[in-house]
XYZ file of C-alpha atoms in Angstrom:
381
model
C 26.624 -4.449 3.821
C 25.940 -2.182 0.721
C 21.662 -2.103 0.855
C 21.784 -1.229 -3.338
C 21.116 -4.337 -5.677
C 18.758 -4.963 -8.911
C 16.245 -7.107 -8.492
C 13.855 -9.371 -10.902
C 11.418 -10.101 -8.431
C 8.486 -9.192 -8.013
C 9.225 -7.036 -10.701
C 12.461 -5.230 -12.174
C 13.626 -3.761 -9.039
C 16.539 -0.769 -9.116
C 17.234 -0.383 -5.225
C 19.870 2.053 -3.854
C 20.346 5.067 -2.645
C 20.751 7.654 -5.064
C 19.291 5.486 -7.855
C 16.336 7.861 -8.938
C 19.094 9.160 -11.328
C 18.624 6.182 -13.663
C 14.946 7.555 -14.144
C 15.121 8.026 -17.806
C 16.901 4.460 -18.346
C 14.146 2.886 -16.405
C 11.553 4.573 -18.616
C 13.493 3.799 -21.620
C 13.830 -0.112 -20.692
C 10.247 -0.199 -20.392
C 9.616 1.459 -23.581
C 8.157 4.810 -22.510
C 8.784 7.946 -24.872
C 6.413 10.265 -23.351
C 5.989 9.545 -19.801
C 3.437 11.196 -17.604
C 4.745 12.081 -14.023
C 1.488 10.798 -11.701
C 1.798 12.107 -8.244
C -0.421 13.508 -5.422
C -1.437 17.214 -4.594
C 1.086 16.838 -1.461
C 4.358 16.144 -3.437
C 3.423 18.482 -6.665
C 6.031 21.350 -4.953
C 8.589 19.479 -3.455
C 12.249 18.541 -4.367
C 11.920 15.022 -5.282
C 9.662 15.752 -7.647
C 10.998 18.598 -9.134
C 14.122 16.407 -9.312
C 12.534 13.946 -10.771
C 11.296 16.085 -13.682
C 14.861 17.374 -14.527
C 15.979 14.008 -14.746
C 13.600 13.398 -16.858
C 13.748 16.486 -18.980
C 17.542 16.097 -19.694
C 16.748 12.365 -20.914
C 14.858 13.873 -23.501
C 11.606 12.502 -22.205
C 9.568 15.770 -21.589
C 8.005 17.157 -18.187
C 5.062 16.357 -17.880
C 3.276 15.913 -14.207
C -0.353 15.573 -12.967
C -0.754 15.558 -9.356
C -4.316 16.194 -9.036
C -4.539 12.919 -6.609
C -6.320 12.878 -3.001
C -4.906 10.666 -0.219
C -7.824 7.951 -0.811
C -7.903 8.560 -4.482
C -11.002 8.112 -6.223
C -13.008 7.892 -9.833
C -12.804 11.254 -10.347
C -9.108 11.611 -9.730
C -8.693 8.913 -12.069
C -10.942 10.484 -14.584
C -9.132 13.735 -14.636
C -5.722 11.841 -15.158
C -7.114 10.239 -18.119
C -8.327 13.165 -19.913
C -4.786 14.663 -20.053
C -2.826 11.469 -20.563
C -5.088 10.401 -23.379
C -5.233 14.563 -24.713
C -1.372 14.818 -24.395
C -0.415 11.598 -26.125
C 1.598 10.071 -23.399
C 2.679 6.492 -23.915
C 3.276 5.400 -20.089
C 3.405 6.696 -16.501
C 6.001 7.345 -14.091
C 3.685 6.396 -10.547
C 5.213 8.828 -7.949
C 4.746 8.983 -4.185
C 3.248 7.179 -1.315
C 0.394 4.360 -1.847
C -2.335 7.555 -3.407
C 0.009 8.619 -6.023
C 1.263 5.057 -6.799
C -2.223 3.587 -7.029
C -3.939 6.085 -9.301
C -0.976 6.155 -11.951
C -1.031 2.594 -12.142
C -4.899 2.635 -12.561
C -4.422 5.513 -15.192
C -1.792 3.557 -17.060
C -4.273 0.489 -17.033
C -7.624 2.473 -17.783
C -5.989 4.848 -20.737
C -7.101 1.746 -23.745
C -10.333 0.487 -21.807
C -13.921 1.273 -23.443
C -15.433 -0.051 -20.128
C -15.613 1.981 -16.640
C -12.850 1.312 -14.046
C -15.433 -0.515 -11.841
C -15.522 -3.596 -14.315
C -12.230 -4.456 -13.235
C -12.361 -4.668 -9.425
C -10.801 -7.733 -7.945
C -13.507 -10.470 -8.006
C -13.054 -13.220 -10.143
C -11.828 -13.503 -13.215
C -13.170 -9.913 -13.511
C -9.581 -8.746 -14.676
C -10.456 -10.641 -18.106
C -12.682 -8.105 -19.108
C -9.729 -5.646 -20.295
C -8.293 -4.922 -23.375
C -4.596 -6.256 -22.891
C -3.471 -3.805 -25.720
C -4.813 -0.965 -24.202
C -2.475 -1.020 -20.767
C 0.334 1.487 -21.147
C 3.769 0.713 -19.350
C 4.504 1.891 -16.136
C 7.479 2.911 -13.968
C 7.058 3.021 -10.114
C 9.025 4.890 -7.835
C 8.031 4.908 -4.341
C 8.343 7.869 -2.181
C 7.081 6.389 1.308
C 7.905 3.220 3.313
C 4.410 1.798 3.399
C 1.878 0.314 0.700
C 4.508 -1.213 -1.049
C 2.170 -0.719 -4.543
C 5.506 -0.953 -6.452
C 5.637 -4.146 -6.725
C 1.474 -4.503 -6.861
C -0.671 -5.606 -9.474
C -3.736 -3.957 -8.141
C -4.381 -0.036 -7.135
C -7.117 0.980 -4.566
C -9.579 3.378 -6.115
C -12.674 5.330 -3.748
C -16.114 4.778 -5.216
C -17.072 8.869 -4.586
C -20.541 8.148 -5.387
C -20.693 4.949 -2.582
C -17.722 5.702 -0.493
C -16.482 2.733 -0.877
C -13.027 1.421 -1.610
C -12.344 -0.796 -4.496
C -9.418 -3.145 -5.064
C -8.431 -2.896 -9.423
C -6.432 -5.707 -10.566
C -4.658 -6.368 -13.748
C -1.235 -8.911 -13.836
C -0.276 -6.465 -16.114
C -1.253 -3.609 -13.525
C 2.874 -4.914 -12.216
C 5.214 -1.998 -13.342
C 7.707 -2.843 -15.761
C 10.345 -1.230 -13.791
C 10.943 -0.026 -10.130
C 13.210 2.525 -8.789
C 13.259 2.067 -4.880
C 15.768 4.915 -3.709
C 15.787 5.090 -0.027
C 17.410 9.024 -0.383
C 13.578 9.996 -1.217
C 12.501 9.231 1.834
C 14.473 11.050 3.904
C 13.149 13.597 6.090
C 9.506 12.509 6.076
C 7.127 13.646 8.908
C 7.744 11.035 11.971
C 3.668 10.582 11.679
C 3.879 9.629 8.141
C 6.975 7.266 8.690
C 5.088 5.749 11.676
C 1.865 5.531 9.290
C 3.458 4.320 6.505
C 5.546 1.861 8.312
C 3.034 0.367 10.223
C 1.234 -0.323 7.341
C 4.078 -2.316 5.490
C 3.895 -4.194 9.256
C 0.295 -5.005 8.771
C 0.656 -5.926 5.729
C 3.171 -8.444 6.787
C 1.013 -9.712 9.674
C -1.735 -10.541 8.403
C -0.067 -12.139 5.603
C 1.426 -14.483 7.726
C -1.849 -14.692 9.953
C -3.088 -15.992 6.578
C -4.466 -19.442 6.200
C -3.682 -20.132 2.694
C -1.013 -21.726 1.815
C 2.084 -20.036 0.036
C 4.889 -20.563 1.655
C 7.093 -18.268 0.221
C 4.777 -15.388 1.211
C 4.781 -16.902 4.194
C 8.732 -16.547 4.847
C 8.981 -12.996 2.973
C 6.166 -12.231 5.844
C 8.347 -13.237 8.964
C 11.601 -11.473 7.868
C 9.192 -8.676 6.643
C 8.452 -8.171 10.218
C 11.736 -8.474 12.016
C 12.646 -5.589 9.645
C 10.215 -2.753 10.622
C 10.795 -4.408 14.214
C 13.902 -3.043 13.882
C 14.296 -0.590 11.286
C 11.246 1.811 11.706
C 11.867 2.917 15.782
C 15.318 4.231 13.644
C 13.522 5.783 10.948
C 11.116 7.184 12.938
C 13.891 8.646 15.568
C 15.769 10.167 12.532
C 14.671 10.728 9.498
C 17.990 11.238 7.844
C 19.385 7.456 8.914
C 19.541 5.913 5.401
C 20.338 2.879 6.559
C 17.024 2.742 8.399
C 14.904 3.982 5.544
C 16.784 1.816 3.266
C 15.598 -1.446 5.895
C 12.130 -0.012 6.044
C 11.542 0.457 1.685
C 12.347 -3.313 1.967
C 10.304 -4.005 4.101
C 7.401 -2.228 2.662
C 7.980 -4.055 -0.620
C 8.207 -7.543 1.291
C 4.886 -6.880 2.802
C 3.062 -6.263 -0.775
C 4.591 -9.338 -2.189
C 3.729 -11.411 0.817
C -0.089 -10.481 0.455
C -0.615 -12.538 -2.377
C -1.213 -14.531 0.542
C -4.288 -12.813 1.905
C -4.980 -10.013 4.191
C -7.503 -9.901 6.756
C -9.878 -8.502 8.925
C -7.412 -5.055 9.852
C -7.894 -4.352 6.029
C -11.677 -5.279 5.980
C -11.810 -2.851 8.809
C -9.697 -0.125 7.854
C -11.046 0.474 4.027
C -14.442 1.768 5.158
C -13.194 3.858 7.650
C -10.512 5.461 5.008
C -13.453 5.649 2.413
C -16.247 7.234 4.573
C -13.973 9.056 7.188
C -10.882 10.089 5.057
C -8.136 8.558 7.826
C -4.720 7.850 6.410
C -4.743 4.114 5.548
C -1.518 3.100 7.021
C -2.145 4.416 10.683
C -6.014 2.760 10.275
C -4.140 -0.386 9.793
C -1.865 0.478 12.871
C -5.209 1.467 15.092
C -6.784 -1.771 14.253
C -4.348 -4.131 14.794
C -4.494 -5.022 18.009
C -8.037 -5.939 17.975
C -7.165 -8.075 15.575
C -4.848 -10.268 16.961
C -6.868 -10.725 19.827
C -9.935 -11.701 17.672
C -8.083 -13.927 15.533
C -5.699 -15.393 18.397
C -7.082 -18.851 18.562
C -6.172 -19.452 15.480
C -2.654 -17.840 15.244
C -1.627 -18.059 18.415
C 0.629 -21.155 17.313
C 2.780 -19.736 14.483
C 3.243 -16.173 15.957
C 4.577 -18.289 18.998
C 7.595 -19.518 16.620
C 7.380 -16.805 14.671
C 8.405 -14.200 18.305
C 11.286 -16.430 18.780
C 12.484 -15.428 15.437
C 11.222 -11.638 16.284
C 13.352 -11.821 19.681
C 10.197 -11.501 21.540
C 9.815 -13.047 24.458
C 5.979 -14.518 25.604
C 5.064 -16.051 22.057
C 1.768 -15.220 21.034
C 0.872 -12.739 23.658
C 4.638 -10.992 23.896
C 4.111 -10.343 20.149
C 0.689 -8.947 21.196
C 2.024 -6.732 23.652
C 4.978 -5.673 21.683
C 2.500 -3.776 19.097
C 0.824 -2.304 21.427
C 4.217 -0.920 22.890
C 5.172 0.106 19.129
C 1.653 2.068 18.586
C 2.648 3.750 21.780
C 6.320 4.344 20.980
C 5.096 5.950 17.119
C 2.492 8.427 18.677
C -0.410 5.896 17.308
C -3.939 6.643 18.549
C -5.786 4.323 20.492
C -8.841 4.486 19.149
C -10.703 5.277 16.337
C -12.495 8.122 17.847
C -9.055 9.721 18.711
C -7.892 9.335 14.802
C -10.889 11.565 14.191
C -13.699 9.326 13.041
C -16.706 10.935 14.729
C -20.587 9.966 14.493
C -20.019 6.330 12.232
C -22.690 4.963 10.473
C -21.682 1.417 12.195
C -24.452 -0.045 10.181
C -22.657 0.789 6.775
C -19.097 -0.150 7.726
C -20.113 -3.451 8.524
C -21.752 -3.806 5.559
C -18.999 -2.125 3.782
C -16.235 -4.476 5.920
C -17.660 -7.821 5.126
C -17.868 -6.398 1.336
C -14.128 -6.116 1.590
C -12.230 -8.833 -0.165
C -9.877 -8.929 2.265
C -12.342 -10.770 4.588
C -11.476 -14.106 2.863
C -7.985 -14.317 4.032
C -8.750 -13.671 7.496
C -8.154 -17.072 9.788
C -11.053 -16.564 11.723
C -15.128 -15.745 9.889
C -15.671 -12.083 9.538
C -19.739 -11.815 10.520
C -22.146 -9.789 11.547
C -22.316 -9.591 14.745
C -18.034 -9.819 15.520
C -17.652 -7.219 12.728
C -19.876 -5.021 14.364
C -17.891 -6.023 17.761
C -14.719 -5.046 16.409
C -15.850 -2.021 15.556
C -17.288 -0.912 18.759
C -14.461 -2.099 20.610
C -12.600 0.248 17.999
C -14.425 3.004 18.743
């Protein structure tokens, strides 16, 4: 089977290997003259993006690049952006990279025509009301990473510097107008940031489908989500140069962001404080929480993960599936705890507070409070 095909959904999709060469079409399609290249500090030297700047260069569409981005990218990232999109008269963004880079040029794009500060828009409500339509600039998205899936997101994930805390921004119009998911820019990734970034497109997927509201398309996107980095991301991992395998796994990491319209959960509530206040990559957070997780929330999933392991090929239902993560964590080099990821003297106090803050705590199948917050996190720990 030939893994290239264009896709309307959830947004203009170009997937193939090799397709970042149709860079300047994409921008042109969604009517972008002067694109700004938005990337983090970590890419700013490397091949892609070079690449990625010639291509854009001989399209006639300048090269511009700002890659002043941390991995949990925050106001003052986003501020810096602005000034030079807004100074340099760009009319859209290319979002380059791994869930940093791809959130903060999507915020950027949104924020250049808004009069009011980024935090008006976080995701409560009908918050997202608030902006200026007019003033969101067009955006192409090209993922660099297996992971976040923010390519096909209508939200980007913006640190608070002043309160360490993580905010969700959301805009419908936040969705690029065009994707270019080319599996070739991917290859030859760190094994720990294909295990981080993978595991997070897993979560994603999980807790989707551990989700009590009802979509059920999210819901099926979810299961087959799943059975993908079940069997694509051991590969990936293993060798970084099997296309086929990173080809699987960008899927996959795209599956899991559409199926979160259905909710996410507790590993989310969890993992944004520690990310915020402790700097941890997001994606292997995810990974370090999820076990935790499923035990917490098992009587109330343990039903459609049973069904859903026969599908899998797990054997044991509910508490195969359980087992088989923590096997996975094992096999990708996760850490057990959060103390071995690094987090060292937690305020517990704020990331509880911080965790049932999180609006991922309303798609969790089981309460978030108090006192089994603060549980989780010890047993974390």
């Amino acid at each position: 089977m030939e893994l290239t095909g264009n896709w309307s959904f959830p947004a203009p999709v170009r997937f193939g290997a090799g397709r970042i060469s149709e860079i300047g079409d994409a921008c042109n399609a969604a009517r972008i003259n002067r694109p700004l290249l938005v990337t983090d500090r970590g890419l700013e030297e490397m091949e892609i993006t070079r690449r990625t700047l010639d291509l854009l260069q001989d399209a006639g569409l300048g090269r511009a690049l700002f890659a002043a981005v941390d991995p949990n990218p925050s106001e003052r990232n986003l501020e810096e952006g602005l000034r030079l999109f807004r100074d340099g008269g760009f009319d859209g963004v290319v979002a380059f990279g791994g869930g940093s880079g791809l959130d903060l040029g999507k915020t950027l794009a949104f924020m250049a025509g808004q009069s009011r500060p980024v935090w008006d828009f976080e995701d409560v409500g009908d918050w997202w009301t608030r902006a200026d339509p007019a003033g969101i600039h067009p955006i192409v998205a090209v993922p660099t990473t297996a992971g976040t899936g923010s390519e096909v997101g209508r939200a980007g994930v913006i640190t608070n510097s002043a309160t360490h805390e993580k905010k969700i921004i959301f805009h419908p119009k936040m969705l690029p107008s065009a994707v270019i998911c080319d599996p070739e820019l991917t290859v030859g990734l760190p094994k720990a940031v294909t295990a981080g970034t993978g595991l997070d497109a897993f979560a994603h997927c999980v807790e989707a489908f551990s989700s009590p509201h009802y979509h059920p398309l999210c819901q099926g996107i979810a299961l087959e989500g799943m059975r993908l980095v079940k069997e694509y991301l051991p590969r990936a991992h293993d060798d970084g140069s099997d296309i086929e395998a990173r080809a699987q796994m960008m899927s996959a990491a795209a599956m899991g962001a559409s199926a979160f319209q259905k909710g996410l959960g507790a590993v989310h509530a969890l993992s944004h404080p520690i990310g915020a206040h402790h700097g941890t990559h997001h994606g292997t957070t995810n990974a370090v929480c999820l076990p935790a997780v499923l035990e917490f929330n098992a009587g109330a999933i343990r039903t459609r993960f049973d069904r859903a392991a026969a599908y899998l090929g797990i054997d044991g239902g509910f508490d195969g599936f359980r087992t088989f993560v923590d096997s996975l964590n094992e096999r990708l080099g996760i850490p057990r705890t959060l103390t071995d990821l690094g987090v060292r003297n937690p305020d517990i106090d704020r990331l509880v507070t911080d965790a049932l803050r999180d609006p991922s705590t309303g798609g969790n199948p089981v309460e978030m409070t108090e006192s089994n917050t603060r549980a989780l996190y010890e047993r974390l720990l």
